[in-house]
Coordinates of C-alpha atoms and ligand atoms in Angstrom, one line a residue:
M1 CA -51.0 -15.9 -0.3
T2 CA -49.5 -16.3 2.7
F3 CA -47.0 -13.8 4.2
P4 CA -44.1 -13.1 3.2
A5 CA -44.0 -14.0 -0.3
T6 CA -40.5 -13.0 -0.8
R7 CA -37.8 -14.9 1.1
L8 CA -34.5 -13.7 0.9
R9 CA -33.3 -16.9 2.8
R10 CA -34.3 -19.0 -0.2
L11 CA -30.9 -18.2 -1.8
R12 CA -29.0 -18.3 1.3
R13 CA -29.7 -22.1 2.2
T14 CA -26.8 -23.8 0.5
Q15 CA -23.1 -23.1 0.1
G16 CA -23.9 -23.6 -3.7
L17 CA -26.5 -21.0 -3.7
R18 CA -24.7 -18.2 -1.9
R19 CA -22.1 -18.8 -4.1
M20 CA -24.1 -18.3 -7.1
V21 CA -25.3 -14.9 -6.1
R22 CA -22.4 -13.6 -4.5
E23 CA -21.7 -9.9 -5.6
T24 CA -18.2 -9.6 -4.5
S25 CA -15.2 -11.6 -4.7
V26 CA -11.7 -11.2 -3.8
R27 CA -9.1 -12.7 -6.5
P28 CA -5.5 -13.0 -5.9
E29 CA -5.0 -10.5 -8.8
D30 CA -6.7 -7.8 -6.8
L31 CA -4.0 -8.0 -4.2
I32 CA -1.0 -6.4 -3.7
M33 CA 1.7 -7.7 -1.0
G34 CA 3.7 -5.4 1.3
Y35 CA 7.3 -5.9 2.2
F36 CA 10.1 -4.4 3.7
A37 CA 13.7 -4.8 3.0
V38 CA 16.7 -4.7 5.0
A39 CA 20.6 -4.7 4.2
G40 CA 22.5 -8.1 4.6
K41 CA 22.3 -11.6 2.9
G42 CA 20.1 -14.4 4.0
I43 CA 17.9 -12.3 6.5
K44 CA 14.2 -13.4 7.2
R45 CA 13.5 -11.6 10.6
P46 CA 10.2 -11.4 12.2
I47 CA 9.0 -7.6 12.7
Q48 CA 7.9 -6.9 16.3
S49 CA 4.9 -4.9 15.4
L50 CA 3.5 -7.0 12.7
P51 CA 3.3 -10.6 13.8
G52 CA 3.5 -12.9 11.0
Q53 CA 5.5 -10.4 8.8
F54 CA 9.3 -10.1 8.5
H55 CA 12.2 -8.0 7.3
F56 CA 13.7 -9.8 4.2
S57 CA 17.3 -9.0 2.9
V58 CA 17.4 -8.4 -0.9
D59 CA 18.1 -12.3 -1.7
R60 CA 15.0 -13.6 0.4
L61 CA 13.0 -11.2 -0.6
A62 CA 13.5 -12.1 -4.3
R63 CA 12.7 -15.7 -3.3
E64 CA 9.6 -14.8 -1.0
A65 CA 8.5 -12.9 -4.3
K66 CA 8.7 -15.7 -6.6
E67 CA 6.5 -17.7 -4.2
V68 CA 3.9 -15.2 -4.0
Y69 CA 3.9 -14.7 -7.7
K70 CA 3.2 -18.1 -8.1
L71 CA 0.2 -18.1 -5.6
G72 CA -1.4 -15.7 -8.1
I73 CA -0.3 -12.5 -6.4
P74 CA 0.9 -10.1 -9.3
A75 CA 2.5 -7.2 -7.4
V76 CA 4.5 -6.4 -4.3
L77 CA 4.9 -2.7 -2.7
L78 CA 8.3 -2.4 -1.3
F79 CA 9.8 -0.4 1.3
G80 CA 13.3 0.2 2.5
V81 CA 14.9 0.0 5.7
T82 CA 18.0 1.8 6.6
Q83 CA 20.2 3.1 9.1
K84 CA 21.6 5.5 6.4
K85 CA 19.6 8.6 7.2
D86 CA 20.6 12.3 6.2
A87 CA 18.8 15.6 5.8
E88 CA 18.5 15.0 1.8
A89 CA 17.5 11.3 2.0
S90 CA 20.6 10.6 -0.4
E91 CA 20.1 6.7 0.3
A92 CA 16.6 6.8 -1.3
W93 CA 18.2 7.8 -4.8
N94 CA 21.4 5.8 -4.2
P95 CA 21.8 3.5 -7.6
D96 CA 23.0 1.0 -5.0
G97 CA 20.4 1.4 -2.7
I98 CA 18.2 -1.1 -0.8
I99 CA 15.1 -0.6 -2.9
Q100 CA 17.1 -0.6 -6.1
R101 CA 18.7 -3.7 -5.4
A102 CA 15.5 -5.0 -4.2
I103 CA 13.9 -4.1 -7.5
Q104 CA 16.7 -5.7 -9.5
A105 CA 16.7 -9.0 -7.6
I106 CA 12.6 -9.4 -7.9
K107 CA 12.9 -8.7 -11.5
A108 CA 15.9 -11.0 -12.1
K109 CA 14.0 -13.9 -10.6
T110 CA 10.4 -13.4 -11.6
P111 CA 10.2 -10.8 -14.6
E112 CA 6.5 -11.0 -14.7
M113 CA 6.3 -9.8 -11.0
V114 CA 4.8 -6.1 -11.1
V115 CA 7.2 -4.2 -8.8
I116 CA 5.8 -1.2 -7.1
P117 CA 8.6 0.8 -4.8
D118 CA 6.7 3.4 -2.4
L119 CA 8.2 6.2 -2.8
C120 CA 8.7 8.7 0.1
A121 CA 11.6 10.0 1.9
C122 CA 10.7 9.2 5.7
E123 CA 12.5 6.2 5.8
Y124 CA 15.9 7.9 4.5
T125 CA 15.8 11.5 6.4
D126 CA 17.4 11.8 9.6
S127 CA 14.3 14.0 10.6
G128 CA 11.8 11.0 10.0
H129 CA 9.6 13.3 7.9
C130 CA 8.3 12.7 4.3
G131 CA 10.6 15.4 2.6
L132 CA 13.0 18.0 3.0
L133 CA 12.3 20.5 5.9
T134 CA 11.9 24.3 5.8
A135 CA 14.9 26.6 7.3
D136 CA 13.2 26.4 10.8
G137 CA 13.2 22.8 10.7
R138 CA 9.6 22.6 11.8
D139 CA 7.6 21.9 8.8
V140 CA 8.3 19.8 5.1
D141 CA 9.4 22.5 2.5
N142 CA 7.1 21.2 -0.4
D143 CA 8.6 22.6 -3.6
P144 CA 12.3 21.4 -2.9
T145 CA 10.8 18.1 -1.9
L146 CA 9.3 17.9 -5.5
E147 CA 12.8 17.9 -6.8
L148 CA 14.0 15.2 -4.4
L149 CA 11.0 12.7 -5.0
A150 CA 11.5 13.0 -8.8
R151 CA 15.0 12.0 -8.5
I152 CA 14.1 8.9 -6.2
A153 CA 11.4 7.9 -8.8
V154 CA 13.8 8.3 -11.8
S155 CA 16.3 6.2 -9.7
Y156 CA 13.4 3.4 -9.1
A157 CA 12.6 3.1 -12.8
R158 CA 16.3 2.8 -13.8
A159 CA 16.2 0.0 -11.5
G160 CA 13.3 -1.5 -13.2
A161 CA 10.3 -0.6 -11.4
D162 CA 6.8 -0.9 -13.2
I163 CA 4.9 1.2 -11.0
I164 CA 5.8 4.3 -8.8
A165 CA 4.0 4.7 -5.5
P166 CA 4.5 8.2 -4.2
S167 CA 3.1 8.3 -0.6
D168 CA 4.4 11.5 0.6
M169 CA 1.3 13.9 0.1
M170 CA 3.3 16.9 -1.1
D171 CA 1.3 19.3 -3.5
G172 CA 2.1 18.7 -7.2
R173 CA 4.3 15.9 -6.8
V174 CA 2.5 13.4 -9.3
G175 CA 2.8 15.9 -12.0
A176 CA 6.7 16.3 -11.3
I177 CA 7.2 12.6 -11.1
R178 CA 5.6 12.0 -14.3
S179 CA 7.5 14.8 -16.1
A180 CA 10.8 13.6 -14.5
L181 CA 9.9 10.1 -15.7
D182 CA 8.8 11.2 -19.1
D183 CA 12.2 13.5 -19.6
E184 CA 14.5 10.4 -18.6
G185 CA 12.7 8.0 -21.2
F186 CA 10.2 6.4 -18.7
N187 CA 6.9 7.3 -20.2
Q188 CA 5.8 3.6 -19.7
V189 CA 6.3 3.5 -16.0
A190 CA 3.0 4.3 -14.2
I191 CA 2.2 5.9 -11.1
M192 CA -0.1 4.9 -8.3
S193 CA -0.6 7.6 -6.2
Y194 CA -1.6 7.7 -2.8
A195 CA -4.1 10.2 -3.6
A196 CA -6.2 10.5 -0.6
K197 CA -3.9 9.6 2.3
Y198 CA -5.0 10.7 5.7
A199 CA -2.9 11.6 8.9
S200 CA -4.2 8.6 10.2
A201 CA -3.3 6.9 13.7
F202 CA -3.5 3.4 12.5
Y203 CA 0.2 3.6 10.5
G204 CA 2.0 3.1 14.3
P205 CA 3.0 -0.4 13.6
F206 CA 4.4 0.5 10.1
R207 CA 6.8 3.1 11.5
E208 CA 8.3 0.7 13.4
A209 CA 8.7 -2.0 10.7
A210 CA 10.1 1.1 8.2
G211 CA 12.4 2.7 10.9
S212 CA 10.6 5.8 10.5
G213 CA 9.1 6.3 13.8
Q214 CA 11.6 8.4 15.4
F215 CA 10.3 11.7 13.9
Q216 CA 9.0 14.5 15.9
G217 CA 5.8 16.1 15.4
T218 CA 3.1 14.8 13.4
R219 CA 2.2 14.5 9.3
Q220 CA -0.9 16.5 9.9
S221 CA 0.5 19.4 7.4
Y222 CA 0.7 17.3 4.8
Q223 CA -1.4 14.3 5.1
M224 CA -5.1 14.7 5.2
D225 CA -7.8 15.6 8.2
P226 CA -9.8 12.3 8.8
A227 CA -12.6 14.4 9.3
N228 CA -12.8 15.5 5.4
A229 CA -14.3 13.4 2.4
R230 CA -14.9 16.4 -0.4
E231 CA -11.2 17.3 0.1
A232 CA -10.6 13.8 -0.9
L233 CA -12.3 14.1 -4.0
R234 CA -10.1 17.2 -4.7
E235 CA -6.9 15.4 -3.8
V236 CA -7.8 12.4 -6.2
E237 CA -8.8 14.9 -9.1
L238 CA -5.6 16.9 -8.9
D239 CA -3.5 13.7 -9.0
I240 CA -5.5 12.4 -12.2
E241 CA -5.0 15.7 -13.9
E242 CA -1.2 15.3 -12.8
G243 CA -0.7 12.0 -14.5
A244 CA -1.8 9.2 -11.8
D245 CA -2.7 5.9 -13.4
I246 CA -4.2 4.4 -10.3
V247 CA -5.7 6.5 -7.3
M248 CA -5.2 5.1 -3.8
V249 CA -7.3 5.6 -0.7
K250 CA -5.4 5.3 2.7
P251 CA -6.4 3.7 5.3
A252 CA -8.8 1.3 4.0
L253 CA -11.1 0.2 7.0
P254 CA -11.9 3.7 8.4
C255 CA -12.2 5.1 4.7
L256 CA -14.8 2.6 3.2
D257 CA -17.2 5.9 2.3
I258 CA -14.1 7.6 0.7
I259 CA -13.2 4.5 -1.4
R260 CA -16.9 4.3 -2.5
L261 CA -17.0 8.2 -3.4
V262 CA -13.9 8.0 -5.1
R263 CA -15.1 4.8 -7.1
E264 CA -18.3 6.6 -8.4
A265 CA -16.6 9.8 -9.2
F266 CA -13.8 8.6 -11.3
P267 CA -12.9 5.8 -13.8
L268 CA -9.4 4.9 -13.0
P269 CA -8.5 2.0 -11.2
V270 CA -8.8 2.6 -7.3
A271 CA -6.7 1.0 -4.9
A272 CA -7.2 0.8 -1.0
Y273 CA -4.3 0.2 1.3
N274 CA -5.2 -2.1 4.4
V275 CA -2.6 -0.6 6.6
S276 CA -0.2 -1.8 9.4
G277 CA -2.7 -0.9 12.2
E278 CA -5.7 -2.7 10.5
Y279 CA -3.4 -5.9 10.1
A280 CA -2.1 -5.7 13.7
M281 CA -5.5 -5.3 15.1
I282 CA -7.0 -8.4 13.7
R283 CA -3.6 -10.1 14.6
H284 CA -3.7 -9.2 18.0
A285 CA -7.4 -9.9 18.7
E286 CA -6.7 -13.2 17.2
K287 CA -4.2 -14.2 19.6
A288 CA -6.2 -12.7 22.6
G289 CA -8.8 -15.3 21.7
A290 CA -11.6 -12.6 20.8
I291 CA -11.9 -13.4 17.1
A292 CA -11.1 -16.0 14.5
G293 CA -8.6 -14.7 12.3
P294 CA -9.3 -16.3 8.8
P295 CA -12.9 -15.5 8.5
V296 CA -12.2 -11.7 10.1
I297 CA -9.7 -11.3 7.2
R298 CA -12.0 -12.6 4.6
E299 CA -14.8 -10.4 5.6
T300 CA -12.3 -7.5 6.0
L301 CA -10.8 -7.7 2.1
T302 CA -14.4 -8.4 1.0
A303 CA -15.6 -5.2 2.6
I304 CA -12.9 -3.2 1.0
K305 CA -13.7 -4.5 -2.5
R306 CA -17.5 -4.3 -1.9
A307 CA -16.8 -0.6 -0.9
G308 CA -15.2 -0.2 -4.8
A309 CA -11.7 -0.8 -4.4
D310 CA -10.2 -2.8 -7.3
L311 CA -7.1 -3.4 -5.7
I312 CA -6.1 -4.0 -2.1
I313 CA -2.6 -3.2 -0.7
T314 CA -2.6 -6.0 2.1
Y315 CA -0.1 -7.7 4.6
F316 CA -2.4 -10.2 4.4
A317 CA -2.1 -11.2 0.7
R318 CA 0.4 -14.1 0.8
E319 CA -1.7 -16.0 3.7
A320 CA -5.1 -15.5 2.2
I321 CA -4.4 -16.9 -0.7
E322 CA -2.0 -19.5 0.7
Q323 CA -4.6 -20.6 3.4
G324 CA -7.6 -20.4 1.0
Y325 CA -9.3 -17.8 3.1
L326 CA -10.8 -16.3 0.1
D327 CA -12.5 -19.6 -1.8
Ligands
PBG425 C1 5.3 6.4 4.2 C2 4.1 5.4 4.2 C3 3.9 5.5 5.4 C4 2.8 4.1 5.1 C5 3.0 3.7 3.9 N1 4.0 4.7 3.1 C6 4.0 6.0 6.8 C7 3.4 7.3 7.1 O1 2.7 8.0 6.0 O2 3.4 7.7 8.2 C8 2.0 3.4 6.0 C9 1.5 1.9 5.7 C10 1.2 1.2 6.6 O3 0.6 1.7 8.2 O4 0.7 0.1 6.6 N2 5.1 7.9 3.9

């Protein structure tokens, strides 16, 4: 026998063979597209910090959502952008608020679309923080914030949300939201918790897009330290105990190891958030001629799935399906 007897290259020889033995594939139904809704009518305005992404008024967003649903993407994650900010984040639970109207408009046009409002106070507080501040204004006050989050969640459920996605990282919020939803008759509305959400520097472009960039200080007192992995398992475990239906790891690319750990430790669906900084880096590198976008996007999404994510929240969702990057 001549060496080598085993030749792994045999199955890499043609596209057909490679397709047959491919272990990981990204399907349209694995993707959740993120959108930013703004007030007004007929608006589709480029977002500076996220080249290729847009601020949509509710009417245009409903059209956009129908188009992505037709492409096979089953779900959208929604963020509201508003100038109406105060200490109580009251615009977030206004029955006529931007997210409530966006949910209704999308559902009216595309009832099958899974609509997932991101639940957080940071787009609605004048501090730009994710909850109510303590009396000295130096930190987010956990327990009073739970009541606020629960109130916003019920308001989104009333507007027709299928899944609520709390991204605030307060302790006990999943339980508080679950019992408020159940008390108000929304026991069929699911919770996708941002369970292991890190205090990451990769959210920069989002904060400009969401208009939450003016906040002072950091989110390090509530979001996780990127140095920690065991703590992520504790966060996820608590959210599951409190009633989460889907658990999320965020950001995705700097946390592929965390996605894998969570996948192996828990049987729930795991989502990963390919965040704004991950998106913008690829876009800018592409524009600079450093990399080719489509194969990098394909490799990125495949890597997140291979790490163990069932679902990927990504601003690339529409483009990846429409342009056929994943075939
Ligand atoms: C709100 C929220 C943020 C993101 C999702 N929900 C920003 C933050 O926590 O500062 C980031 C998403 C992205 O970067 O694409 N708390």
